[in-house]
PDB file of C-alpha atoms in Angstrom:
ATOM      1  CA  ASP A 836     138.220 129.579 132.207  1.00  0.00           C
ATOM      2  CA  GLY A 837     141.186 127.730 134.466  1.00  0.00           C
ATOM      3  CA  GLY A 838     143.596 130.155 136.565  1.00  0.00           C
ATOM      4  CA  ILE A 839     144.566 131.325 139.734  1.00  0.00           C
ATOM      5  CA  THR A 840     142.668 134.006 141.574  1.00  0.00           C
ATOM      6  CA  GLN A 841     144.090 136.150 143.958  1.00  0.00           C
ATOM      7  CA  SER A 842     141.918 138.733 146.457  1.00  0.00           C
ATOM      8  CA  PRO A 843     142.047 141.278 147.175  1.00  0.00           C
ATOM      9  CA  LYS A 844     143.886 143.234 144.408  1.00  0.00           C
ATOM     10  CA  TYR A 845     144.805 146.173 146.985  1.00  0.00           C
ATOM     11  CA  LEU A 846     144.839 145.972 150.685  1.00  0.00           C
ATOM     12  CA  PHE A 847     145.676 148.599 153.350  1.00  0.00           C
ATOM     13  CA  ARG A 848     146.649 147.642 156.933  1.00  0.00           C
ATOM     14  CA  LYS A 849     147.414 149.659 159.909  1.00  0.00           C
ATOM     15  CA  GLU A 850     150.517 148.604 161.830  1.00  0.00           C
ATOM     16  CA  GLY A 851     149.849 146.099 164.462  1.00  0.00           C
ATOM     17  CA  GLN A 852     147.184 144.067 162.168  1.00  0.00           C
ATOM     18  CA  ASN A 853     147.281 140.862 160.396  1.00  0.00           C
ATOM     19  CA  VAL A 854     145.902 140.505 157.219  1.00  0.00           C
ATOM     20  CA  THR A 855     145.251 137.584 155.161  1.00  0.00           C
ATOM     21  CA  LEU A 856     145.378 137.133 151.207  1.00  0.00           C
ATOM     22  CA  SER A 857     143.359 134.838 149.341  1.00  0.00           C
ATOM     23  CA  CYS A 858     144.979 132.462 146.468  1.00  0.00           C
ATOM     24  CA  GLU A 859     142.292 130.014 144.831  1.00  0.00           C
ATOM     25  CA  GLN A 860     143.143 127.766 141.983  1.00  0.00           C
ATOM     26  CA  ASN A 861     141.331 125.595 139.774  1.00  0.00           C
ATOM     27  CA  LEU A 862     143.827 123.832 137.855  1.00  0.00           C
ATOM     28  CA  ASN A 863     143.908 120.949 139.921  1.00  0.00           C
ATOM     29  CA  HIS A 864     147.635 121.617 141.010  1.00  0.00           C
ATOM     30  CA  ASP A 865     149.155 119.897 143.825  1.00  0.00           C
ATOM     31  CA  ALA A 866     151.753 122.297 144.569  1.00  0.00           C
ATOM     32  CA  MET A 867     151.182 126.106 145.452  1.00  0.00           C
ATOM     33  CA  TYR A 868     153.518 129.108 146.153  1.00  0.00           C
ATOM     34  CA  TRP A 869     153.746 132.246 147.600  1.00  0.00           C
ATOM     35  CA  TYR A 870     156.469 135.186 146.179  1.00  0.00           C
ATOM     36  CA  ARG A 871     157.059 138.617 147.501  1.00  0.00           C
ATOM     37  CA  GLN A 872     158.140 141.340 145.021  1.00  0.00           C
ATOM     38  CA  ASP A 873     159.638 144.370 146.279  1.00  0.00           C
ATOM     39  CA  PRO A 874     161.101 146.829 143.827  1.00  0.00           C
ATOM     40  CA  GLY A 875     164.539 145.898 142.101  1.00  0.00           C
ATOM     41  CA  GLN A 876     164.805 142.739 144.263  1.00  0.00           C
ATOM     42  CA  GLY A 877     163.046 140.040 141.839  1.00  0.00           C
ATOM     43  CA  LEU A 878     160.588 137.502 143.555  1.00  0.00           C
ATOM     44  CA  ARG A 879     161.402 135.852 147.075  1.00  0.00           C
ATOM     45  CA  LEU A 880     159.768 132.670 148.225  1.00  0.00           C
ATOM     46  CA  ILE A 881     157.544 132.735 151.458  1.00  0.00           C
ATOM     47  CA  TYR A 882     155.858 129.609 151.589  1.00  0.00           C
ATOM     48  CA  TYR A 883     155.073 126.493 149.091  1.00  0.00           C
ATOM     49  CA  SER A 884     152.910 123.472 149.482  1.00  0.00           C
ATOM     50  CA  GLN A 885     153.160 120.288 147.575  1.00  0.00           C
ATOM     51  CA  ILE A 886     150.233 118.753 149.060  1.00  0.00           C
ATOM     52  CA  VAL A 887     147.234 119.374 151.160  1.00  0.00           C
ATOM     53  CA  ASN A 888     147.894 119.855 155.001  1.00  0.00           C
ATOM     54  CA  ASP A 889     151.675 120.202 154.684  1.00  0.00           C
ATOM     55  CA  PHE A 890     153.685 123.418 153.769  1.00  0.00           C
ATOM     56  CA  GLN A 891     157.400 124.335 153.848  1.00  0.00           C
ATOM     57  CA  LYS A 892     158.881 127.530 154.533  1.00  0.00           C
ATOM     58  CA  GLY A 893     160.565 129.473 151.899  1.00  0.00           C
ATOM     59  CA  ASP A 894     163.628 132.037 152.142  1.00  0.00           C
ATOM     60  CA  ILE A 895     161.682 134.706 153.844  1.00  0.00           C
ATOM     61  CA  ALA A 896     158.911 132.883 156.060  1.00  0.00           C
ATOM     62  CA  GLU A 897     159.169 135.347 159.208  1.00  0.00           C
ATOM     63  CA  GLY A 898     156.253 137.109 159.904  1.00  0.00           C
ATOM     64  CA  TYR A 899     153.953 135.241 157.434  1.00  0.00           C
ATOM     65  CA  SER A 900     151.663 132.150 157.985  1.00  0.00           C
ATOM     66  CA  VAL A 901     149.932 129.812 155.842  1.00  0.00           C
ATOM     67  CA  SER A 902     147.537 127.081 155.692  1.00  0.00           C
ATOM     68  CA  ARG A 903     146.471 124.308 153.148  1.00  0.00           C
ATOM     69  CA  GLU A 904     143.389 122.804 154.129  1.00  0.00           C
ATOM     70  CA  LYS A 905     141.888 122.237 150.607  1.00  0.00           C
ATOM     71  CA  LYS A 906     144.033 121.772 147.301  1.00  0.00           C
ATOM     72  CA  GLU A 907     142.365 124.822 145.786  1.00  0.00           C
ATOM     73  CA  SER A 908     143.228 127.364 148.231  1.00  0.00           C
ATOM     74  CA  PHE A 909     146.393 128.632 149.746  1.00  0.00           C
ATOM     75  CA  PRO A 910     145.699 131.900 151.826  1.00  0.00           C
ATOM     76  CA  LEU A 911     148.893 133.667 153.398  1.00  0.00           C
ATOM     77  CA  THR A 912     148.201 135.641 156.541  1.00  0.00           C
ATOM     78  CA  VAL A 913     150.799 138.729 157.000  1.00  0.00           C
ATOM     79  CA  THR A 914     151.045 138.908 161.108  1.00  0.00           C
ATOM     80  CA  SER A 915     151.965 142.144 162.715  1.00  0.00           C
ATOM     81  CA  ALA A 916     155.507 140.613 163.184  1.00  0.00           C
ATOM     82  CA  GLN A 917     156.589 141.257 159.977  1.00  0.00           C
ATOM     83  CA  LYS A 918     158.532 144.180 160.138  1.00  0.00           C
ATOM     84  CA  ASN A 919     158.466 145.683 156.318  1.00  0.00           C
ATOM     85  CA  PRO A 920     155.239 144.250 154.879  1.00  0.00           C
ATOM     86  CA  THR A 921     154.111 146.796 152.332  1.00  0.00           C
ATOM     87  CA  ALA A 922     154.935 144.886 149.137  1.00  0.00           C
ATOM     88  CA  PHE A 923     153.660 142.966 146.174  1.00  0.00           C
ATOM     89  CA  TYR A 924     152.221 139.446 146.743  1.00  0.00           C
ATOM     90  CA  LEU A 925     152.089 136.722 144.188  1.00  0.00           C
ATOM     91  CA  CYS A 926     150.450 133.614 144.375  1.00  0.00           C
ATOM     92  CA  ALA A 927     151.494 130.321 142.188  1.00  0.00           C
ATOM     93  CA  SER A 928     150.998 126.775 141.422  1.00  0.00           C
ATOM     94  CA  SER A 929     152.315 123.854 139.284  1.00  0.00           C
ATOM     95  CA  MET A 930     151.677 120.389 138.734  1.00  0.00           C
ATOM     96  CA  LEU A 931     154.398 118.059 140.807  1.00  0.00           C
ATOM     97  CA  GLY A 932     157.176 116.552 138.902  1.00  0.00           C
ATOM     98  CA  LEU A 933     160.909 116.557 138.201  1.00  0.00           C
ATOM     99  CA  ALA A 934     162.294 119.703 136.831  1.00  0.00           C
ATOM    100  CA  GLY A 935     162.144 119.785 133.108  1.00  0.00           C
ATOM    101  CA  GLY A 936     159.023 117.376 132.959  1.00  0.00           C
ATOM    102  CA  PRO A 937     155.169 118.746 132.844  1.00  0.00           C
ATOM    103  CA  GLY A 938     155.778 120.088 136.398  1.00  0.00           C
ATOM    104  CA  GLY A 939     158.463 122.812 135.356  1.00  0.00           C
ATOM    105  CA  GLU A 940     156.295 125.548 134.799  1.00  0.00           C
ATOM    106  CA  LEU A 941     154.660 127.723 137.605  1.00  0.00           C
ATOM    107  CA  PHE A 942     151.369 129.543 136.941  1.00  0.00           C
ATOM    108  CA  PHE A 943     150.716 132.900 138.600  1.00  0.00           C
ATOM    109  CA  GLY A 944     147.835 135.034 139.817  1.00  0.00           C
ATOM    110  CA  GLU A 945     147.833 138.610 139.298  1.00  0.00           C
ATOM    111  CA  GLY A 946     148.769 139.561 142.829  1.00  0.00           C
ATOM    112  CA  SER A 947     148.009 141.538 145.517  1.00  0.00           C
ATOM    113  CA  ARG A 948     149.482 144.912 146.464  1.00  0.00           C
ATOM    114  CA  LEU A 949     149.430 145.367 150.530  1.00  0.00           C
ATOM    115  CA  THR A 950     150.425 148.761 151.606  1.00  0.00           C
ATOM    116  CA  VAL A 951     151.121 149.295 155.637  1.00  0.00           C
ATOM    117  CA  LEU A 952     149.401 153.076 156.390  1.00  0.00           C
TER     118      LEU A 952
ATOM    119  CA  GLY B 212     172.666 127.932 146.680  1.00  0.00           C
ATOM    120  CA  ASP B 213     171.006 128.066 143.487  1.00  0.00           C
ATOM    121  CA  SER B 214     171.179 131.623 141.847  1.00  0.00           C
ATOM    122  CA  VAL B 215     170.292 133.785 138.603  1.00  0.00           C
ATOM    123  CA  THR B 216     171.804 137.076 137.740  1.00  0.00           C
ATOM    124  CA  GLN B 217     170.337 139.439 135.353  1.00  0.00           C
ATOM    125  CA  MET B 218     171.585 142.214 133.055  1.00  0.00           C
ATOM    126  CA  GLU B 219     170.523 145.516 135.250  1.00  0.00           C
ATOM    127  CA  GLY B 220     168.088 147.675 133.864  1.00  0.00           C
ATOM    128  CA  PRO B 221     166.268 149.943 133.048  1.00  0.00           C
ATOM    129  CA  VAL B 222     166.667 148.992 129.475  1.00  0.00           C
ATOM    130  CA  THR B 223     165.368 151.420 126.931  1.00  0.00           C
ATOM    131  CA  LEU B 224     165.028 150.761 123.007  1.00  0.00           C
ATOM    132  CA  SER B 225     163.448 152.312 119.950  1.00  0.00           C
ATOM    133  CA  GLU B 226     160.692 150.423 118.247  1.00  0.00           C
ATOM    134  CA  GLU B 227     162.364 147.769 115.619  1.00  0.00           C
ATOM    135  CA  ALA B 228     165.368 147.571 117.366  1.00  0.00           C
ATOM    136  CA  PHE B 229     167.327 144.190 118.370  1.00  0.00           C
ATOM    137  CA  LEU B 230     167.383 143.213 122.111  1.00  0.00           C
ATOM    138  CA  THR B 231     169.388 141.458 124.277  1.00  0.00           C
ATOM    139  CA  ILE B 232     168.669 140.560 128.143  1.00  0.00           C
ATOM    140  CA  ASN B 233     171.538 138.806 129.673  1.00  0.00           C
ATOM    141  CA  CYS B 234     170.936 135.714 132.148  1.00  0.00           C
ATOM    142  CA  THR B 235     173.586 133.723 133.945  1.00  0.00           C
ATOM    143  CA  TYR B 236     173.031 131.139 136.571  1.00  0.00           C
ATOM    144  CA  THR B 237     174.488 128.944 139.466  1.00  0.00           C
ATOM    145  CA  ALA B 238     172.947 125.760 140.293  1.00  0.00           C
ATOM    146  CA  THR B 239     173.620 122.188 141.325  1.00  0.00           C
ATOM    147  CA  GLY B 240     172.410 119.798 139.112  1.00  0.00           C
ATOM    148  CA  TYR B 241     170.754 120.098 136.016  1.00  0.00           C
ATOM    149  CA  PRO B 242     168.108 123.108 136.034  1.00  0.00           C
ATOM    150  CA  SER B 243     165.279 124.029 133.728  1.00  0.00           C
ATOM    151  CA  LEU B 244     165.386 127.607 132.767  1.00  0.00           C
ATOM    152  CA  PHE B 245     162.603 130.084 132.075  1.00  0.00           C
ATOM    153  CA  TRP B 246     161.876 133.755 131.378  1.00  0.00           C
ATOM    154  CA  TYR B 247     158.774 135.015 132.762  1.00  0.00           C
ATOM    155  CA  VAL B 248     157.174 138.381 131.405  1.00  0.00           C
ATOM    156  CA  GLN B 249     155.363 141.024 133.713  1.00  0.00           C
ATOM    157  CA  TYR B 250     153.240 143.744 132.480  1.00  0.00           C
ATOM    158  CA  PRO B 251     152.078 146.650 134.527  1.00  0.00           C
ATOM    159  CA  GLY B 252     150.267 145.809 137.421  1.00  0.00           C
ATOM    160  CA  GLU B 253     149.998 142.080 136.611  1.00  0.00           C
ATOM    161  CA  GLY B 254     151.248 138.819 137.676  1.00  0.00           C
ATOM    162  CA  LEU B 255     154.055 136.879 135.830  1.00  0.00           C
ATOM    163  CA  GLN B 256     153.210 135.069 132.631  1.00  0.00           C
ATOM    164  CA  LEU B 257     155.567 132.532 131.339  1.00  0.00           C
ATOM    165  CA  LEU B 258     157.228 133.717 128.300  1.00  0.00           C
ATOM    166  CA  LEU B 259     159.447 130.692 127.012  1.00  0.00           C
ATOM    167  CA  LYS B 260     161.258 128.071 128.783  1.00  0.00           C
ATOM    168  CA  ALA B 261     164.185 125.114 127.927  1.00  0.00           C
ATOM    169  CA  THR B 262     164.803 121.886 130.168  1.00  0.00           C
ATOM    170  CA  LYS B 263     168.181 120.960 128.637  1.00  0.00           C
ATOM    171  CA  ALA B 264     171.600 122.019 127.281  1.00  0.00           C
ATOM    172  CA  ASP B 265     171.450 123.409 124.130  1.00  0.00           C
ATOM    173  CA  ASP B 266     167.448 123.484 123.630  1.00  0.00           C
ATOM    174  CA  LYS B 267     166.206 126.966 122.281  1.00  0.00           C
ATOM    175  CA  GLY B 268     162.614 128.240 123.973  1.00  0.00           C
ATOM    176  CA  SER B 269     160.948 130.772 121.644  1.00  0.00           C
ATOM    177  CA  ASN B 270     157.737 132.357 121.808  1.00  0.00           C
ATOM    178  CA  LYS B 271     156.052 135.704 120.380  1.00  0.00           C
ATOM    179  CA  GLY B 272     159.306 136.530 118.436  1.00  0.00           C
ATOM    180  CA  PHE B 273     161.644 135.734 121.601  1.00  0.00           C
ATOM    181  CA  GLU B 274     164.171 133.348 121.863  1.00  0.00           C
ATOM    182  CA  ALA B 275     166.865 132.145 124.410  1.00  0.00           C
ATOM    183  CA  THR B 276     169.196 129.282 124.298  1.00  0.00           C
ATOM    184  CA  TYR B 277     170.262 126.855 127.069  1.00  0.00           C
ATOM    185  CA  ARG B 278     173.955 127.381 126.976  1.00  0.00           C
ATOM    186  CA  LYS B 279     175.482 124.829 129.638  1.00  0.00           C
ATOM    187  CA  GLU B 280     179.171 125.939 129.041  1.00  0.00           C
ATOM    188  CA  THR B 281     178.487 129.452 129.647  1.00  0.00           C
ATOM    189  CA  THR B 282     175.894 128.810 132.167  1.00  0.00           C
ATOM    190  CA  SER B 283     173.676 131.364 130.444  1.00  0.00           C
ATOM    191  CA  PHE B 284     170.056 131.947 129.094  1.00  0.00           C
ATOM    192  CA  HIS B 285     170.180 135.261 127.071  1.00  0.00           C
ATOM    193  CA  LEU B 286     166.699 136.640 126.194  1.00  0.00           C
ATOM    194  CA  GLU B 287     166.505 137.889 122.393  1.00  0.00           C
ATOM    195  CA  LYS B 288     164.273 139.613 119.889  1.00  0.00           C
ATOM    196  CA  GLY B 289     165.314 140.714 116.525  1.00  0.00           C
ATOM    197  CA  SER B 290     162.539 143.628 116.407  1.00  0.00           C
ATOM    198  CA  VAL B 291     160.904 144.727 119.419  1.00  0.00           C
ATOM    199  CA  GLN B 292     157.403 146.763 119.758  1.00  0.00           C
ATOM    200  CA  VAL B 293     155.944 149.111 122.253  1.00  0.00           C
ATOM    201  CA  SER B 294     153.863 146.142 123.447  1.00  0.00           C
ATOM    202  CA  ASP B 295     156.900 144.384 124.606  1.00  0.00           C
ATOM    203  CA  SER B 296     157.321 146.980 127.301  1.00  0.00           C
ATOM    204  CA  ALA B 297     157.529 145.157 130.508  1.00  0.00           C
ATOM    205  CA  VAL B 298     159.637 143.594 133.371  1.00  0.00           C
ATOM    206  CA  TYR B 299     161.398 140.397 132.350  1.00  0.00           C
ATOM    207  CA  PHE B 300     162.608 137.798 134.861  1.00  0.00           C
ATOM    208  CA  CYS B 301     164.930 134.847 134.173  1.00  0.00           C
ATOM    209  CA  ALA B 302     164.234 131.803 136.475  1.00  0.00           C
ATOM    210  CA  LEU B 303     165.418 128.306 136.956  1.00  0.00           C
ATOM    211  CA  ARG B 304     163.979 125.218 138.811  1.00  0.00           C
ATOM    212  CA  THR B 305     165.938 122.220 139.724  1.00  0.00           C
ATOM    213  CA  GLY B 306     164.578 119.193 141.563  1.00  0.00           C
ATOM    214  CA  ALA B 307     163.482 121.633 144.600  1.00  0.00           C
ATOM    215  CA  GLN B 308     159.450 122.569 143.982  1.00  0.00           C
ATOM    216  CA  LYS B 309     160.388 126.193 143.613  1.00  0.00           C
ATOM    217  CA  LEU B 310     161.607 128.661 141.213  1.00  0.00           C
ATOM    218  CA  VAL B 311     164.563 130.850 141.927  1.00  0.00           C
ATOM    219  CA  PHE B 312     164.456 134.248 140.288  1.00  0.00           C
ATOM    220  CA  GLY B 313     166.526 137.072 138.818  1.00  0.00           C
ATOM    221  CA  GLN B 314     166.131 140.201 140.061  1.00  0.00           C
ATOM    222  CA  GLY B 315     164.396 141.491 136.770  1.00  0.00           C
ATOM    223  CA  THR B 316     164.897 143.805 133.819  1.00  0.00           C
ATOM    224  CA  ARG B 317     162.515 146.613 133.162  1.00  0.00           C
ATOM    225  CA  LEU B 318     162.305 146.984 129.312  1.00  0.00           C
ATOM    226  CA  THR B 319     160.843 150.288 127.529  1.00  0.00           C
ATOM    227  CA  ILE B 320     160.247 150.448 124.134  1.00  0.00           C
ATOM    228  CA  ASN B 321     159.599 154.181 122.580  1.00  0.00           C
ATOM    229  CA  PRO B 322     157.647 154.713 119.271  1.00  0.00           C
TER     230      PRO B 322
END
Protein backbone atom coordinates (compact mmCIF):
# COMPACT_ATOMS: atom_id res chain seq x y z
CA ASP A 1 0.00 0.00 0.00
CA GLY A 2 1.17 3.53 -0.74
CA GLY A 3 1.81 5.81 2.17
CA ILE A 4 4.22 7.57 4.46
CA THR A 5 6.25 5.70 7.05
CA GLN A 6 7.79 7.44 10.02
CA SER A 7 10.19 5.82 12.45
CA PRO A 8 10.68 5.40 15.26
CA LYS A 9 7.22 5.88 16.71
CA TYR A 10 8.67 6.72 20.13
CA LEU A 11 12.14 8.06 20.85
CA PHE A 12 13.87 9.13 24.03
CA ARG A 13 16.87 11.38 24.01
CA LYS A 14 19.23 12.67 26.63
CA GLU A 15 19.98 16.36 26.67
CA GLY A 16 22.85 17.26 24.39
CA GLN A 17 22.27 14.43 21.93
CA ASN A 18 21.27 14.75 18.30
CA VAL A 19 18.54 12.42 17.04
CA THR A 20 17.29 11.69 13.53
CA LEU A 21 13.68 10.92 12.66
CA SER A 22 13.07 8.95 9.51
CA CYS A 23 10.37 9.69 6.92
CA GLU A 24 9.88 7.58 3.79
CA GLN A 25 7.11 7.83 1.20
CA ASN A 26 6.19 5.64 -1.74
CA LEU A 27 3.53 7.93 -3.18
CA ASN A 28 5.89 9.40 -5.77
CA HIS A 29 5.27 12.84 -4.30
CA ASP A 30 7.67 15.66 -5.06
CA ALA A 31 7.08 17.74 -1.93
CA MET A 32 7.75 16.68 1.66
CA TYR A 33 7.27 18.49 4.95
CA TRP A 34 8.06 18.27 8.64
CA TYR A 35 5.65 19.67 11.21
CA ARG A 36 5.92 19.87 14.97
CA GLN A 37 2.84 19.44 17.16
CA ASP A 38 2.59 20.72 20.71
CA PRO A 39 -0.54 20.54 22.88
CA GLY A 40 -2.91 23.41 22.19
CA GLN A 41 -0.69 24.95 19.52
CA GLY A 42 -1.68 23.16 16.36
CA LEU A 43 1.01 22.23 13.87
CA ARG A 44 4.00 24.38 13.02
CA LEU A 45 6.13 23.92 9.92
CA ILE A 46 9.80 23.11 10.50
CA TYR A 47 11.17 22.47 6.99
CA TYR A 48 9.83 21.57 3.58
CA SER A 49 11.28 20.36 0.31
CA GLN A 50 9.83 20.58 -3.16
CA ILE A 51 12.57 18.75 -4.99
CA VAL A 52 15.55 16.52 -4.36
CA ASN A 53 18.60 18.34 -2.99
CA ASP A 54 16.59 21.45 -2.14
CA PHE A 55 14.71 22.47 0.98
CA GLN A 56 13.40 25.60 2.71
CA LYS A 57 13.06 26.66 6.30
CA GLY A 58 9.60 26.83 7.76
CA ASP A 59 8.43 28.87 10.71
CA ILE A 60 10.46 27.14 13.43
CA ALA A 61 13.61 25.76 11.76
CA GLU A 62 16.10 26.74 14.48
CA GLY A 63 17.71 23.70 16.08
CA TYR A 64 16.66 21.35 13.27
CA SER A 65 18.28 20.14 10.06
CA VAL A 66 17.08 18.09 7.09
CA SER A 67 18.36 16.49 3.92
CA ARG A 68 16.66 15.39 0.70
CA GLU A 69 19.06 13.12 -1.14
CA LYS A 70 16.29 10.91 -2.50
CA LYS A 71 12.76 11.71 -3.59
CA GLU A 72 11.37 9.11 -1.21
CA SER A 73 13.20 10.19 1.92
CA PHE A 74 13.25 13.34 4.07
CA PRO A 75 14.95 12.71 7.43
CA LEU A 76 14.81 15.30 10.21
CA THR A 77 17.64 15.76 12.70
CA VAL A 78 16.80 17.36 16.02
CA THR A 79 20.05 18.86 17.22
CA SER A 80 21.24 19.71 20.69
CA ALA A 81 20.64 23.37 19.79
CA GLN A 82 16.88 22.82 19.89
CA LYS A 83 15.98 24.10 23.33
CA ASN A 84 12.66 22.35 23.80
CA PRO A 85 12.57 19.30 21.54
CA THR A 86 9.96 17.22 23.36
CA ALA A 87 7.05 17.09 20.92
CA PHE A 88 5.14 15.03 18.38
CA TYR A 89 6.70 15.25 14.91
CA LEU A 90 4.69 14.72 11.75
CA CYS A 91 6.00 14.16 8.26
CA ALA A 92 3.83 14.83 5.23
CA SER A 93 4.05 14.77 1.46
CA SER A 94 2.12 16.13 -1.50
CA MET A 95 2.14 16.44 -5.23
CA LEU A 96 3.29 19.79 -6.49
CA GLY A 97 0.78 22.15 -7.98
CA LEU A 98 -1.19 25.28 -7.41
CA ALA A 99 -3.49 25.42 -4.46
CA GLY A 100 -6.80 23.97 -5.40
CA GLY A 101 -5.42 21.57 -7.94
CA PRO A 102 -4.37 17.99 -7.40
CA GLY A 103 -1.43 19.25 -5.41
CA GLY A 104 -3.58 20.77 -2.68
CA GLU A 105 -3.78 17.89 -0.23
CA LEU A 106 -1.06 16.79 2.19
CA PHE A 107 -0.75 13.16 3.24
CA PHE A 108 0.61 12.53 6.73
CA GLY A 109 2.57 9.80 8.44
CA GLU A 110 1.59 8.49 11.86
CA GLY A 111 4.10 10.61 13.70
CA SER A 112 7.12 10.22 15.96
CA ARG A 113 6.97 11.19 19.60
CA LEU A 114 10.28 12.52 20.94
CA THR A 115 10.87 12.87 24.66
CA VAL A 116 13.96 14.46 26.14
CA LEU A 117 14.95 12.96 29.47
CA GLY B 1 0.61 36.48 7.07
CA ASP B 2 -1.92 33.75 6.51
CA SER B 3 -3.63 32.42 9.61
CA VAL B 4 -6.47 30.18 10.77
CA THR B 5 -8.52 30.60 13.93
CA GLN B 6 -10.57 27.75 15.30
CA MET B 7 -13.16 27.55 17.99
CA GLU B 8 -11.49 26.72 21.26
CA GLY B 9 -12.07 23.35 22.77
CA PRO B 10 -12.50 20.97 24.22
CA VAL B 11 -15.99 20.28 22.95
CA THR B 12 -18.06 17.58 24.62
CA LEU B 13 -21.35 16.35 23.15
CA SER B 14 -23.73 13.47 23.57
CA GLU B 15 -24.15 10.91 20.84
CA GLU B 16 -26.55 12.01 18.06
CA ALA B 17 -26.09 15.70 18.89
CA PHE B 18 -25.48 18.33 16.20
CA LEU B 19 -21.89 19.47 15.82
CA THR B 20 -20.44 22.78 14.71
CA ILE B 21 -16.77 23.66 14.95
CA ASN B 22 -16.08 27.22 13.83
CA CYS B 23 -13.14 28.14 11.63
CA THR B 24 -12.22 31.53 10.21
CA TYR B 25 -9.19 32.49 8.20
CA THR B 26 -7.04 35.36 7.01
CA ALA B 27 -5.23 34.95 3.73
CA THR B 28 -3.90 36.87 0.78
CA GLY B 29 -5.10 35.49 -2.49
CA TYR B 30 -7.56 32.64 -2.82
CA PRO B 31 -6.76 29.76 -0.49
CA SER B 32 -7.93 26.19 -0.55
CA LEU B 33 -9.46 25.17 2.77
CA PHE B 34 -9.22 21.84 4.56
CA TRP B 35 -10.43 19.97 7.60
CA TYR B 36 -8.12 17.29 8.96
CA VAL B 37 -8.90 14.82 11.75
CA GLN B 38 -6.43 13.26 14.18
CA TYR B 39 -7.37 10.18 16.19
CA PRO B 40 -5.42 9.46 19.40
CA GLY B 41 -1.78 8.61 18.79
CA GLU B 42 -2.05 8.91 15.03
CA GLY B 43 -1.16 11.30 12.24
CA LEU B 44 -3.62 13.55 10.44
CA GLN B 45 -6.13 12.39 7.87
CA LEU B 46 -7.87 14.62 5.39
CA LEU B 47 -11.56 14.83 6.24
CA LEU B 48 -12.77 17.21 3.53
CA LYS B 49 -11.70 20.16 1.45
CA ALA B 50 -12.99 23.04 -0.68
CA THR B 51 -11.00 24.85 -3.29
CA LYS B 52 -13.09 27.89 -4.18
CA ALA B 53 -15.80 30.13 -2.77
CA ASP B 54 -19.21 28.50 -2.21
CA ASP B 55 -17.78 25.00 -2.63
CA LYS B 56 -19.05 22.49 -0.09
CA GLY B 57 -16.75 19.72 1.05
CA SER B 58 -18.32 16.61 2.55
CA ASN B 59 -17.23 13.24 3.87
CA LYS B 60 -18.48 10.70 6.46
CA GLY B 61 -21.49 12.90 7.27
CA PHE B 62 -19.34 15.99 7.88
CA GLU B 63 -19.79 19.13 5.78
CA ALA B 64 -18.15 22.53 5.46
CA THR B 65 -18.87 25.38 3.05
CA TYR B 66 -16.24 27.83 1.84
CA ARG B 67 -17.68 31.29 2.65
CA LYS B 68 -15.53 34.00 1.14
CA GLU B 69 -17.70 36.85 2.39
CA THR B 70 -17.28 35.80 6.02
CA THR B 71 -13.86 34.13 5.54
CA SER B 72 -15.17 31.02 7.24
CA PHE B 73 -15.17 27.25 6.80
CA HIS B 74 -17.22 25.87 9.69
CA LEU B 75 -17.39 22.11 10.17
CA GLU B 76 -20.83 20.55 10.78
CA LYS B 77 -22.32 17.13 11.33
CA GLY B 78 -25.96 16.40 11.96
CA SER B 79 -25.61 13.45 14.32
CA VAL B 80 -22.27 12.64 15.92
CA GLN B 81 -21.10 9.21 17.05
CA VAL B 82 -18.66 8.12 19.74
CA SER B 83 -16.24 7.18 16.96
CA ASP B 84 -16.06 10.86 15.92
CA SER B 85 -14.09 11.67 19.07
CA ALA B 86 -10.80 13.14 17.85
CA VAL B 87 -8.96 16.41 17.32
CA TYR B 88 -10.08 18.43 14.31
CA PHE B 89 -7.83 20.88 12.48
CA CYS B 90 -8.86 23.57 10.04
CA ALA B 91 -6.16 24.54 7.54
CA LEU B 92 -5.57 26.67 4.48
CA ARG B 93 -3.18 26.57 1.57
CA THR B 94 -2.46 29.32 -0.93
CA GLY B 95 0.12 29.40 -3.68
CA ALA B 96 2.89 28.52 -1.24
CA GLN B 97 3.60 24.85 -0.89
CA LYS B 98 2.68 24.58 2.77
CA LEU B 99 -0.39 24.20 4.91
CA VAL B 100 -1.25 26.70 7.67
CA PHE B 101 -3.14 25.09 10.55
CA GLY B 102 -5.46 26.28 13.25
CA GLN B 103 -4.72 25.21 16.81
CA GLY B 104 -7.07 22.22 16.72
CA THR B 105 -10.33 21.45 18.53
CA ARG B 106 -10.62 18.36 20.69
CA LEU B 107 -14.03 16.72 20.37
CA THR B 108 -15.34 14.12 22.81
CA ILE B 109 -18.62 12.31 22.20
CA ASN B 110 -20.26 10.57 25.15
CA PRO B 111 -22.59 7.59 24.64
